[in-house]
Amino acid sequence: MDAQGRGRADNIDPADQWVLNPNTGEYELRLPPSGTQSVPGPRKPSAQDGEGARRRRRNDMAPGETREMSKVPAQDGGPEGGGTRTQEGGRTRDGSRAGDKARAGDVPPPRTSRRRTTEPEGAPGRRGRRPVKKKSKAKKVLAWTAGGTAFALVAVGAAGYLYLKHLEGNISSTDVGDAGSKGFSKDEAFNLLIIGTDKRTGKGNEGYGDSGSVGHADTNILLHVSKDRTNATALSIPRDLIVNVPDCPTKQPDGSTKVVQGTDNVRFNTSLGQDGRDPGCTMRTVEEVTGIHVDHFMMADFNAVKTLTSAVGGVEVCVAHPVDDKESHLKLPAGKSVVEGEQALAFVRTRHSFGNQGDLDRIKVQQQFLGSLMRKMSSGDTLSNPSKLMDLAEAATKALTVDTGIKSINTLKDMALELKKVPPKNITFTTVPVVDNPAEKVHATVVLNQSAAPSVFQAIQHDVSFTDVKRKQKAAKDAQAARLKGSRSAPGEVRVRILNSEAAPGSAQAVLDWLQNTEGVLKSENAGNAQAGLQKTTLEYAPDQAAQARELAALMGLPGSALKPGSSVVNSQGLPAMTLTLGKDFKGAGTPIAAPDTAPKVDKSTANEVKCAS
């Protein structure tokens, strides 16, 4: 029965009405607008009336007391068909007990529900049981999705870690000992030697020329990345450059070290492979020739060119005239073409179709190719394509051999990200200045151009850009120059300890003798050898020693870049002193150490340029 069909009892207030809510299927109690007073007929309740009624009901309850409510259907006779009343504490509002009425047959047994007084009130003039909210299907789906997403993230994170370890397992490494640096710093300039070998053995390398090659250093690029990441220089070293290869300690399979004896007046490419030389020998040879310390190396064979170009979907190259090279099997029309795989390898190996058909002209073609490859690898087409990125990661790691200092995939990633900071327009490709070997009637090798090469090496040593980079470099140079300006102490007040890192043996003592006997710097002492590997001479001093540092820099011809504000050390007398550490650039006592402000003019190209080989 609904409310309209129920009977009416005389003791039921007709203003107390239960109304069916079609949304919930439940009856809700509509209270009289005046609270506990009955009214003879329906009256539209006001907000004030309803609030007053609620306030009076709350006042009747003790703090924390709950109100028992049940729907008590009444007989017909209410203004809207049926009256009901609320039971509070088991008693009807007119004072009789609900149980008595149920037994008398006036009303059916009441249904009860518990409602806390702290719940929000309904609309003014209405009070009833709040319908139970059921969680919608949409919310259930969201809950499951959130949980699934969390699980997926954990799974992907684990899979990502495992994949990185997989990539790391692809990389081969060689321990080059002290030929390179132990680790990689994001805050310093770094020098990376990229070696391309002519090794013909191994999968994908069959059928190229001398199959018995031990793997010489066929292509060599010294990549210098500046400290401020505004520029980089890729310096190609000709394979036919005549050099002196130094003695080279090499790690053997059984863990022992074997020293491969050096040789003089030989081709640079013999610094690798010949007599069992490893990439560490090539790194040492680069330092012997240029004076530039090589931090790390990366080496790849012929197959790397094929797999890397295929991974990125080909590399665009340009030739000024049609090419049909019977030696390399390269066939290209004039203008731009996209090469990959075997055709890409043929492009970088070709030398009979360009310039004077020599190795120097092939180097220019290789530089063009590398610039294009860098542009393609950093393009949105590659970076936004997960499939290409994974193919590239697989190809690169399988193709590379590196030194143990950068074998970690995270370290390689860090290096790549640091290089990515350099704008392509400021990545310079150039070649070591050389001339034909005067000792040869038929020119087959080259030697250093002694009038041009030293200034190129010096610019790289001092982190000077070959492109027009003025922003950070200018600010840094201004700060360095400012260290030389200001008052200077008298020579007799200069207190300094002298150490030798990479200068010629005996240099620290020679400087000490010169300072004391010639320049009057009597508070100086020879502190022995410093840790090896320092390329640039440094003078570290505390703030209160700046005047002493300026005087010593003036005496020795030190550039502002050599002065390093820091802290003092205690000398043998227990007094604070500066520390002068002699690096590879030290030429001798009293000989100024020149720091170039600008790089020399060189034949160059940049990574953002598109040039056609001719």
Coordinates of C-alpha atoms in Angstrom, one line a residue:
M1 CA 0.0 0.0 0.0
D2 CA 1.1 3.5 -0.7
A3 CA 0.5 6.5 1.6
Q4 CA -2.8 7.2 -0.2
G5 CA -4.2 3.8 0.6
R6 CA -3.4 3.7 4.3
G7 CA -6.0 4.4 6.9
R8 CA -6.1 7.4 9.2
A9 CA -5.7 7.4 13.0
D10 CA -7.1 10.2 15.1
N11 CA -3.9 10.6 17.0
I12 CA -1.7 11.2 13.9
D13 CA -0.8 14.8 13.2
P14 CA -2.0 15.4 9.6
A15 CA 0.9 17.8 9.0
D16 CA 3.4 15.0 9.5
Q17 CA 3.5 13.5 6.0
W18 CA 5.6 10.8 4.3
V19 CA 6.2 11.4 0.6
L20 CA 7.5 8.9 -1.9
N21 CA 10.8 10.0 -3.5
P22 CA 10.7 8.6 -7.1
N23 CA 14.5 8.9 -7.4
T24 CA 15.3 6.6 -4.4
G25 CA 12.1 4.6 -4.1
E26 CA 12.0 5.5 -0.4
Y27 CA 9.5 7.5 1.7
E28 CA 10.7 10.8 3.1
L29 CA 9.2 12.6 6.1
R30 CA 7.9 16.0 5.5
L31 CA 7.6 17.9 8.8
P32 CA 5.2 20.7 9.6
P33 CA 6.6 24.2 9.0
S34 CA 6.0 25.2 12.6
G35 CA 8.0 22.3 14.1
T36 CA 6.0 20.4 16.7
Q37 CA 2.6 22.2 16.2
S38 CA -0.1 20.7 14.0
V39 CA -1.8 22.8 11.4
P40 CA -5.3 22.3 10.2
G41 CA -4.3 22.3 6.6
P42 CA -1.4 22.5 4.2
R43 CA 0.8 25.5 4.4
K44 CA 3.8 26.2 2.3
P45 CA 6.7 26.1 4.7
S46 CA 9.2 29.0 4.9
A47 CA 12.9 28.7 5.3
Q48 CA 12.6 30.4 8.7
D49 CA 10.0 28.0 9.9
G50 CA 12.0 24.9 8.9
E51 CA 15.2 26.2 10.4
G52 CA 13.4 27.0 13.7
A53 CA 11.9 23.5 13.8
R54 CA 15.3 21.9 13.3
R55 CA 16.9 24.1 15.9
R56 CA 14.2 23.1 18.5
R57 CA 14.7 19.4 17.7
R58 CA 18.4 19.7 18.1
N59 CA 17.9 21.5 21.5
D60 CA 15.8 18.6 22.8
M61 CA 18.7 16.2 22.3
A62 CA 21.6 15.7 24.6
P63 CA 25.1 16.2 23.1
G64 CA 26.2 13.0 21.2
E65 CA 22.7 11.5 21.5
T66 CA 21.4 9.9 18.3
R67 CA 17.8 10.0 17.2
E68 CA 15.9 6.9 16.4
M69 CA 13.5 7.4 13.5
S70 CA 11.0 5.1 11.9
K71 CA 8.3 5.6 9.3
V72 CA 4.9 5.1 10.9
P73 CA 2.3 5.0 8.2
A74 CA -1.0 6.5 9.2
Q75 CA -4.6 6.0 8.0
D76 CA -6.1 8.1 5.3
G77 CA -7.2 11.5 6.3
G78 CA -4.1 13.7 5.9
P79 CA -4.3 16.7 3.6
E80 CA -2.2 14.9 1.0
G81 CA -3.6 11.4 1.5
G82 CA -1.7 9.8 4.4
G83 CA -0.1 11.0 7.7
T84 CA 2.9 9.6 9.5
R85 CA 4.9 10.6 12.5
T86 CA 8.4 10.1 13.7
Q87 CA 9.4 7.8 16.6
E88 CA 12.0 9.3 18.9
G89 CA 13.5 7.0 21.6
G90 CA 10.8 4.4 20.7
R91 CA 7.9 6.8 21.4
T92 CA 5.6 8.5 18.9
R93 CA 5.5 12.2 18.9
D94 CA 2.1 12.3 20.6
G95 CA 3.5 10.3 23.5
S96 CA 2.2 6.8 22.8
R97 CA 4.6 3.9 22.1
A98 CA 4.9 2.7 18.6
G99 CA 4.9 -0.9 19.8
D100 CA 1.5 -0.4 21.4
K101 CA 0.0 0.9 18.2
A102 CA 1.5 -2.0 16.3
R103 CA -0.1 -4.5 18.6
A104 CA -3.4 -2.7 18.5
G105 CA -3.4 -3.1 14.7
D106 CA -3.5 0.6 14.1
V107 CA -0.2 0.7 12.2
P108 CA 2.3 -1.9 10.8
P109 CA 5.5 -2.6 12.8
P110 CA 7.9 0.3 12.3
R111 CA 11.2 0.2 10.4
T112 CA 14.0 1.9 12.1
S113 CA 17.2 3.6 10.9
R114 CA 19.9 5.4 12.9
R115 CA 20.8 8.9 12.0
R116 CA 23.6 11.0 13.6
T117 CA 22.8 14.6 14.6
T118 CA 26.1 15.6 13.1
E119 CA 25.0 14.9 9.5
P120 CA 24.1 17.9 7.3
E121 CA 20.4 18.9 7.4
G122 CA 18.2 18.7 4.4
A123 CA 16.3 21.4 2.8
P124 CA 14.3 23.7 5.1
G125 CA 11.1 22.1 6.2
R126 CA 12.1 18.6 5.2
R127 CA 13.8 15.9 7.1
G128 CA 14.2 12.3 6.2
R129 CA 16.5 9.4 5.8
R130 CA 19.4 10.1 3.5
P131 CA 19.5 7.6 0.6
V132 CA 22.5 5.3 0.5
K133 CA 24.9 6.4 -2.3
K134 CA 26.0 3.5 -4.5
K135 CA 29.4 3.7 -6.3
S136 CA 28.7 4.2 -10.0
K137 CA 30.2 2.0 -12.6
A138 CA 32.3 4.9 -13.9
K139 CA 33.9 5.4 -10.5
K140 CA 34.6 1.6 -10.2
V141 CA 36.3 1.8 -13.6
L142 CA 38.3 4.8 -12.5
A143 CA 39.4 3.0 -9.4
W144 CA 40.5 -0.1 -11.3
T145 CA 42.2 2.2 -13.9
A146 CA 44.2 4.0 -11.2
G147 CA 45.3 0.8 -9.7
G148 CA 46.2 -0.6 -13.1
T149 CA 48.1 2.5 -14.0
A150 CA 50.1 2.3 -10.9
F151 CA 50.9 -1.3 -11.6
A152 CA 51.8 -0.5 -15.2
L153 CA 54.1 2.3 -14.1
V154 CA 55.9 -0.1 -11.8
A155 CA 56.1 -2.7 -14.5
V156 CA 57.3 -0.1 -17.1
G157 CA 59.9 1.2 -14.7
A158 CA 61.2 -2.3 -14.1
A159 CA 61.1 -3.1 -17.8
G160 CA 62.9 0.2 -18.5
Y161 CA 65.6 -0.6 -16.0
L162 CA 66.0 -4.1 -17.5
Y163 CA 66.1 -2.6 -21.0
L164 CA 68.8 -0.2 -20.0
K165 CA 70.8 -3.1 -18.5
H166 CA 70.2 -5.0 -21.8
L167 CA 71.6 -2.0 -23.8
E168 CA 74.6 -1.8 -21.4
G169 CA 75.2 -5.5 -22.1
N170 CA 75.5 -4.6 -25.8
I171 CA 78.4 -2.4 -25.3
S172 CA 82.0 -3.6 -25.5
S173 CA 84.6 -1.9 -23.4
T174 CA 88.4 -1.7 -23.1
D175 CA 90.4 -0.8 -20.0
V176 CA 92.9 1.9 -21.2
G177 CA 94.4 2.5 -17.7
D178 CA 95.7 6.0 -17.2
A179 CA 95.4 7.0 -20.8
G180 CA 92.0 8.5 -20.2
S181 CA 89.9 9.9 -17.3
K182 CA 88.2 7.7 -14.7
G183 CA 84.8 9.3 -14.9
F184 CA 82.6 11.9 -16.6
S185 CA 81.7 15.3 -15.2
K186 CA 78.7 17.3 -16.4
D187 CA 80.4 20.5 -15.2
E188 CA 83.7 20.3 -17.1
A189 CA 84.8 20.5 -20.7
F190 CA 85.6 17.0 -22.2
N191 CA 87.5 15.5 -25.0
L192 CA 86.1 12.4 -26.7
L193 CA 88.1 10.5 -29.4
I194 CA 85.9 8.9 -32.0
I195 CA 87.7 6.1 -33.8
G196 CA 86.4 4.3 -36.9
T197 CA 88.4 1.1 -37.6
D198 CA 89.0 -0.6 -40.9
K199 CA 88.6 -4.0 -39.4
R200 CA 87.0 -6.3 -41.9
T201 CA 86.2 -9.3 -39.6
G202 CA 82.9 -9.8 -37.8
K203 CA 79.3 -9.9 -38.9
G204 CA 78.5 -7.4 -41.6
N205 CA 82.1 -6.4 -42.3
E206 CA 82.9 -9.1 -44.8
G207 CA 84.0 -8.3 -48.3
Y208 CA 85.7 -4.9 -47.7
G209 CA 89.3 -4.8 -49.0
D210 CA 91.9 -6.4 -46.8
S211 CA 90.0 -9.1 -44.9
G212 CA 93.1 -9.6 -42.7
S213 CA 93.3 -6.1 -41.3
V214 CA 94.0 -6.0 -37.6
G215 CA 91.8 -2.9 -37.3
H216 CA 93.8 0.3 -37.7
A217 CA 92.6 3.8 -36.8
D218 CA 91.1 4.6 -40.2
T219 CA 88.9 7.5 -39.2
N220 CA 89.7 9.7 -36.2
I221 CA 87.9 12.7 -34.8
L222 CA 88.8 14.4 -31.5
L223 CA 85.5 15.9 -30.3
H224 CA 86.0 18.8 -27.8
V225 CA 82.8 19.9 -25.9
S226 CA 83.2 23.3 -24.2
K227 CA 82.7 23.7 -20.5
D228 CA 79.8 26.0 -20.9
R229 CA 78.2 23.8 -23.6
T230 CA 77.9 26.8 -26.0
N231 CA 80.2 25.1 -28.6
A232 CA 82.0 22.0 -29.7
T233 CA 84.9 21.3 -32.1
A234 CA 85.2 18.0 -34.1
L235 CA 88.9 17.9 -35.1
S236 CA 89.7 15.3 -37.8
I237 CA 93.1 13.6 -37.6
P238 CA 94.3 12.2 -41.0
R239 CA 95.2 8.5 -40.9
D240 CA 98.3 9.2 -43.0
L241 CA 99.7 11.8 -40.6
I242 CA 103.3 11.0 -39.7
V243 CA 103.6 10.8 -35.9
N244 CA 105.6 9.3 -33.1
V245 CA 103.6 6.6 -31.3
P246 CA 104.6 6.5 -27.6
D247 CA 105.1 3.4 -25.5
C248 CA 101.7 2.0 -24.6
P249 CA 100.7 -0.1 -21.6
T250 CA 97.9 -2.4 -22.7
K251 CA 95.8 -4.7 -20.6
Q252 CA 96.0 -8.4 -21.6
P253 CA 93.2 -11.0 -21.4
D254 CA 94.7 -12.6 -18.3
G255 CA 94.7 -9.2 -16.4
S256 CA 98.4 -8.5 -16.8
T257 CA 99.8 -5.4 -18.5
K258 CA 102.1 -5.4 -21.5
V259 CA 103.9 -2.4 -22.7
V260 CA 103.9 -2.1 -26.5
Q261 CA 107.0 -0.3 -27.5
G262 CA 106.5 3.0 -29.3
T263 CA 107.7 3.7 -32.9
D264 CA 108.7 7.0 -34.5
N265 CA 107.8 8.4 -37.9
V266 CA 104.9 6.1 -38.7
R267 CA 101.3 6.7 -39.9
F268 CA 98.9 7.7 -37.3
N269 CA 96.5 4.8 -38.1
T270 CA 99.2 2.3 -36.8
S271 CA 98.5 3.6 -33.3
L272 CA 95.7 1.1 -33.2
G273 CA 95.9 -2.6 -33.9
Q274 CA 99.6 -2.7 -34.9
D275 CA 101.6 -4.9 -32.6
G276 CA 98.6 -5.4 -30.4
R277 CA 97.9 -1.7 -29.6
D278 CA 94.5 -0.9 -28.1
P279 CA 92.5 2.4 -28.3
G280 CA 94.5 3.6 -25.3
C281 CA 97.5 3.8 -27.5
T282 CA 95.6 5.9 -30.0
M283 CA 94.5 8.2 -27.2
R284 CA 98.2 8.6 -26.0
T285 CA 99.3 9.3 -29.6
V286 CA 96.7 12.1 -29.9
E287 CA 98.0 13.7 -26.7
E288 CA 101.6 13.3 -27.9
V289 CA 100.8 15.1 -31.2
T290 CA 98.3 17.8 -30.0
G291 CA 99.1 18.3 -26.3
I292 CA 95.4 17.7 -25.6
H293 CA 94.4 15.2 -23.0
V294 CA 91.8 12.7 -24.3
D295 CA 89.2 11.8 -21.6
H296 CA 87.4 8.9 -23.3
F297 CA 87.1 7.1 -26.6
M298 CA 84.3 5.5 -28.7
M299 CA 85.2 3.1 -31.4
A300 CA 83.1 1.6 -34.2
D301 CA 83.7 -0.6 -37.3
F302 CA 82.3 -0.5 -40.8
N303 CA 79.1 -2.2 -39.8
A304 CA 78.2 0.7 -37.5
V305 CA 77.6 3.1 -40.4
K306 CA 75.2 0.7 -41.9
T307 CA 73.2 -0.1 -38.8
L308 CA 73.0 3.5 -37.5
T309 CA 71.8 4.9 -40.8
S310 CA 69.2 2.2 -41.2
A311 CA 68.0 2.8 -37.6
V312 CA 67.2 6.5 -38.4
G313 CA 65.7 5.8 -41.8
G314 CA 68.6 7.1 -43.9
V315 CA 70.8 10.2 -43.9
E316 CA 70.6 13.0 -46.5
V317 CA 73.8 13.7 -48.4
C318 CA 74.6 16.0 -51.3
V319 CA 77.1 15.7 -54.2
A320 CA 77.9 18.5 -56.7
H321 CA 78.0 16.0 -59.7
P322 CA 76.9 12.5 -60.4
V323 CA 79.0 9.8 -58.8
D324 CA 79.7 6.3 -60.1
D325 CA 82.6 5.0 -58.1
K326 CA 83.7 1.5 -59.2
E327 CA 85.9 1.1 -56.1
S328 CA 83.3 1.8 -53.4
H329 CA 80.3 0.9 -55.7
L330 CA 78.7 4.3 -54.9
K331 CA 76.2 5.6 -57.4
L332 CA 74.4 8.9 -56.8
P333 CA 72.8 11.5 -59.0
A334 CA 73.9 15.2 -58.6
G335 CA 72.1 17.0 -55.8
K336 CA 70.6 15.6 -52.6
S337 CA 70.0 11.9 -51.9
V338 CA 69.2 9.8 -48.9
V339 CA 71.6 7.0 -48.2
E340 CA 71.5 4.1 -45.7
G341 CA 73.1 0.7 -45.1
E342 CA 75.6 -0.3 -47.7
Q343 CA 75.1 2.9 -49.7
A344 CA 75.9 5.0 -46.6
L345 CA 79.1 3.0 -46.0
A346 CA 80.1 3.4 -49.6
F347 CA 79.6 7.2 -49.3
V348 CA 82.0 7.6 -46.3
R349 CA 84.6 5.3 -47.9
T350 CA 84.6 7.0 -51.3
R351 CA 87.7 9.1 -52.2
H352 CA 88.2 8.6 -55.9
S353 CA 85.2 10.7 -56.8
F354 CA 85.9 13.9 -54.8
G355 CA 88.6 16.6 -54.9
N356 CA 92.2 15.3 -55.5
Q357 CA 91.0 11.7 -54.7
G358 CA 93.0 11.7 -51.5
D359 CA 92.3 11.1 -47.8
L360 CA 91.9 14.8 -47.0
D361 CA 89.0 15.2 -49.4
R362 CA 87.4 12.0 -48.0
I363 CA 87.6 13.5 -44.6
K364 CA 85.5 16.5 -45.7
V365 CA 82.9 14.1 -47.1
Q366 CA 82.9 12.2 -43.8
Q367 CA 82.4 15.5 -41.9
Q368 CA 79.5 16.3 -44.1
F369 CA 78.0 12.9 -43.5
L370 CA 78.4 13.1 -39.7
G371 CA 76.8 16.6 -39.6
S372 CA 73.8 15.2 -41.5
L373 CA 73.6 12.1 -39.2
M374 CA 73.7 14.4 -36.1
R375 CA 70.8 16.5 -37.6
K376 CA 68.8 13.4 -38.3
M377 CA 69.4 11.8 -34.9
S378 CA 68.3 15.0 -33.1
S379 CA 65.3 15.7 -35.4
G380 CA 61.7 15.5 -34.3
D381 CA 61.1 12.7 -36.8
T382 CA 63.6 10.5 -34.8
L383 CA 63.0 11.7 -31.3
S384 CA 59.2 11.4 -31.5
N385 CA 59.3 7.9 -33.0
P386 CA 59.7 5.2 -30.2
S387 CA 60.5 2.5 -32.8
K388 CA 63.3 4.5 -34.3
L389 CA 64.7 5.4 -30.9
M390 CA 64.8 1.8 -29.9
D391 CA 66.4 0.8 -33.2
L392 CA 68.9 3.6 -32.8
A393 CA 69.7 2.6 -29.2
E394 CA 70.2 -1.1 -30.2
A395 CA 72.3 -0.2 -33.2
A396 CA 74.4 2.3 -31.4
T397 CA 75.2 0.1 -28.3
K398 CA 75.9 -2.9 -30.4
A399 CA 78.2 -0.9 -32.7
L400 CA 80.3 0.8 -29.9
T401 CA 83.4 -0.1 -28.0
V402 CA 84.2 2.4 -25.2
D403 CA 86.6 2.8 -22.4
T404 CA 85.6 1.4 -19.0
G405 CA 85.2 5.0 -17.6
I406 CA 82.0 5.5 -19.7
K407 CA 80.7 1.9 -20.1
S408 CA 77.6 2.6 -18.0
I409 CA 74.6 3.3 -20.1
N410 CA 73.7 6.2 -17.8
T411 CA 77.1 7.8 -18.3
L412 CA 76.7 7.5 -22.1
K413 CA 73.2 9.0 -21.8
D414 CA 74.6 11.9 -19.7
M415 CA 77.3 12.6 -22.3
A416 CA 74.7 12.6 -25.1
L417 CA 72.5 15.0 -23.2
E418 CA 75.5 17.3 -22.6
L419 CA 76.4 17.3 -26.3
K420 CA 72.7 17.9 -27.2
K421 CA 72.9 21.3 -25.4
V422 CA 75.3 22.6 -28.0
P423 CA 73.6 24.3 -30.9
P424 CA 74.4 22.6 -34.2
K425 CA 75.5 26.0 -35.7
N426 CA 78.3 26.0 -33.0
I427 CA 79.6 22.5 -33.7
T428 CA 82.6 23.0 -35.9
F429 CA 84.1 20.4 -38.1
T430 CA 87.8 21.0 -39.1
T431 CA 91.0 19.1 -39.8
V432 CA 94.4 19.2 -38.2
P433 CA 96.5 21.6 -40.4
V434 CA 98.9 19.5 -42.4
V435 CA 101.2 19.7 -45.4
D436 CA 102.6 17.1 -47.8
N437 CA 105.5 15.1 -46.3
P438 CA 108.6 16.8 -47.7
A439 CA 110.6 13.6 -47.4
E440 CA 108.5 11.9 -50.1
K441 CA 108.8 12.4 -53.8
V442 CA 105.5 10.7 -54.4
H443 CA 103.2 12.2 -51.8
A444 CA 101.4 9.6 -49.8
T445 CA 101.6 10.9 -46.2
V446 CA 101.4 14.3 -44.5
V447 CA 103.0 16.1 -41.6
L448 CA 101.9 18.8 -39.2
N449 CA 101.8 22.3 -40.5
Q450 CA 104.0 23.8 -37.8
S451 CA 102.9 27.4 -38.5
A452 CA 99.2 26.7 -38.2
A453 CA 98.6 23.5 -36.1
P454 CA 99.9 24.7 -32.7
S455 CA 97.4 27.6 -32.5
V456 CA 94.5 25.2 -33.3
F457 CA 95.6 22.8 -30.6
Q458 CA 96.0 25.7 -28.1
A459 CA 92.5 27.0 -28.8
I460 CA 91.1 23.6 -28.0
Q461 CA 93.2 23.3 -24.9
H462 CA 91.9 26.7 -23.6
D463 CA 88.3 26.0 -24.5
V464 CA 88.1 28.6 -27.2
S465 CA 85.3 28.3 -29.8
F466 CA 85.9 28.3 -33.6
T467 CA 82.5 29.8 -34.1
D468 CA 81.2 33.2 -33.0
V469 CA 80.1 32.5 -29.5
K470 CA 80.1 35.6 -27.4
R471 CA 77.7 35.2 -24.6
K472 CA 78.9 32.9 -21.8
Q473 CA 82.5 32.8 -23.1
K474 CA 82.8 36.6 -23.1
A475 CA 81.5 36.8 -19.5
A476 CA 83.9 34.1 -18.4
K477 CA 86.9 35.7 -20.0
D478 CA 86.0 39.1 -18.5
A479 CA 85.8 37.5 -15.1
Q480 CA 89.2 35.8 -15.6
A481 CA 90.8 39.0 -16.8
A482 CA 89.5 40.8 -13.8
R483 CA 91.5 38.6 -11.5
L484 CA 94.7 40.1 -12.8
K485 CA 93.6 43.6 -12.0
G486 CA 94.3 45.3 -8.7
S487 CA 97.1 45.8 -6.2
R488 CA 100.1 43.5 -6.1
S489 CA 102.3 42.3 -3.2
A490 CA 106.0 42.7 -3.2
P491 CA 107.9 39.6 -4.3
G492 CA 109.3 39.0 -0.8
E493 CA 105.7 38.7 0.5
V494 CA 104.6 36.0 -1.9
R495 CA 104.3 32.7 -0.2
V496 CA 103.8 29.7 -2.5
R497 CA 104.1 25.9 -2.7
I498 CA 105.1 24.5 -6.1
L499 CA 103.9 21.1 -7.4
N500 CA 104.4 19.3 -10.7
S501 CA 101.6 17.4 -12.4
E502 CA 102.3 17.2 -16.2
A503 CA 105.2 19.4 -16.8
A504 CA 108.6 18.0 -17.7
P505 CA 110.4 16.2 -14.8
G506 CA 112.3 18.6 -12.6
S507 CA 110.1 21.6 -13.5
A508 CA 109.0 22.3 -9.9
Q509 CA 112.6 22.6 -8.7
A510 CA 113.5 24.7 -11.8
V511 CA 110.7 27.2 -11.0
L512 CA 111.7 27.3 -7.3
D513 CA 115.3 28.1 -8.2
W514 CA 114.2 30.8 -10.7
L515 CA 111.8 32.4 -8.3
Q516 CA 114.3 32.6 -5.4
N517 CA 117.4 33.4 -7.3
T518 CA 116.0 35.7 -10.0
E519 CA 112.7 37.2 -8.8
G520 CA 113.2 37.4 -5.1
V521 CA 110.3 35.2 -4.1
L522 CA 112.1 33.7 -1.1
K523 CA 109.0 32.3 0.7
S524 CA 108.6 29.5 -1.8
E525 CA 109.2 25.8 -1.7
N526 CA 109.1 22.6 -3.8
A527 CA 106.2 20.5 -2.7
G528 CA 106.9 17.6 -5.0
N529 CA 104.5 15.9 -7.5
A530 CA 100.8 16.5 -7.8
Q531 CA 98.2 14.1 -9.2
A532 CA 98.9 13.4 -12.8
G533 CA 96.6 14.6 -15.6
L534 CA 96.5 18.3 -15.1
Q535 CA 96.6 20.0 -18.6
K536 CA 96.6 23.6 -17.5
T537 CA 98.8 25.3 -14.9
T538 CA 96.8 26.6 -11.9
L539 CA 97.4 28.9 -9.0
E540 CA 95.0 28.5 -6.2
Y541 CA 94.8 31.1 -3.5
A542 CA 92.6 32.3 -0.6
P543 CA 90.7 35.7 -0.8
D544 CA 93.3 37.4 1.4
Q545 CA 96.1 36.2 -0.9
A546 CA 94.7 37.9 -4.1
A547 CA 97.5 40.5 -4.2
Q548 CA 100.1 37.8 -3.9
A549 CA 98.5 35.8 -6.7
R550 CA 98.5 38.8 -9.0
E551 CA 102.2 39.4 -8.4
L552 CA 103.1 35.8 -9.0
A553 CA 101.0 35.7 -12.2
A554 CA 102.8 38.8 -13.5
L555 CA 106.2 37.3 -12.7
M556 CA 105.4 34.0 -14.4
G557 CA 103.2 35.2 -17.3
L558 CA 100.1 33.3 -16.1
P559 CA 96.8 34.1 -17.8
G560 CA 93.8 35.0 -15.7
S561 CA 92.3 31.6 -16.5
A562 CA 95.2 30.0 -14.4
L563 CA 94.1 31.8 -11.3
K564 CA 91.7 29.8 -9.2
P565 CA 90.1 31.5 -6.1
G566 CA 89.8 29.0 -3.4
S567 CA 91.7 28.3 -0.1
S568 CA 95.2 28.4 1.1
V569 CA 97.3 25.5 2.4
V570 CA 99.8 25.2 5.2
N571 CA 103.4 25.1 4.1
S572 CA 106.4 23.4 5.8
Q573 CA 106.7 26.3 8.3
G574 CA 103.0 26.0 9.3
L575 CA 102.1 29.2 7.5
P576 CA 99.3 29.7 4.9
A577 CA 100.5 29.6 1.3
M578 CA 99.2 29.5 -2.3
T579 CA 99.5 26.4 -4.4
L580 CA 101.1 26.6 -7.9
T581 CA 100.5 23.3 -9.9
L582 CA 102.4 23.0 -13.2
G583 CA 100.3 21.4 -16.0
K584 CA 101.0 20.2 -19.5
D585 CA 101.0 23.7 -20.8
F586 CA 104.0 24.8 -18.7
K587 CA 106.9 25.7 -21.0
G588 CA 109.6 26.6 -18.6
A589 CA 110.4 29.0 -15.8
G590 CA 109.9 32.6 -17.0
T591 CA 108.2 31.6 -20.2
P592 CA 104.6 33.1 -20.3
I593 CA 101.7 30.7 -20.7
A594 CA 99.7 32.2 -23.6
A595 CA 95.9 31.8 -23.5
P596 CA 94.4 32.8 -26.8
D597 CA 91.3 35.0 -26.9
T598 CA 90.1 33.9 -30.3
A599 CA 90.6 30.8 -32.4
P600 CA 92.7 30.9 -35.5
K601 CA 91.1 31.0 -39.0
V602 CA 90.6 27.5 -40.3
D603 CA 88.9 25.7 -43.2
K604 CA 85.7 24.5 -41.4
S605 CA 82.1 23.6 -41.6
T606 CA 79.4 23.4 -39.0
A607 CA 76.8 20.8 -38.2
N608 CA 73.9 22.9 -39.3
E609 CA 75.3 23.5 -42.8
V610 CA 74.4 21.5 -45.9
K611 CA 77.3 21.3 -48.2
C612 CA 77.6 19.3 -51.5
A613 CA 80.7 17.2 -51.9
S614 CA 82.7 18.0 -55.0

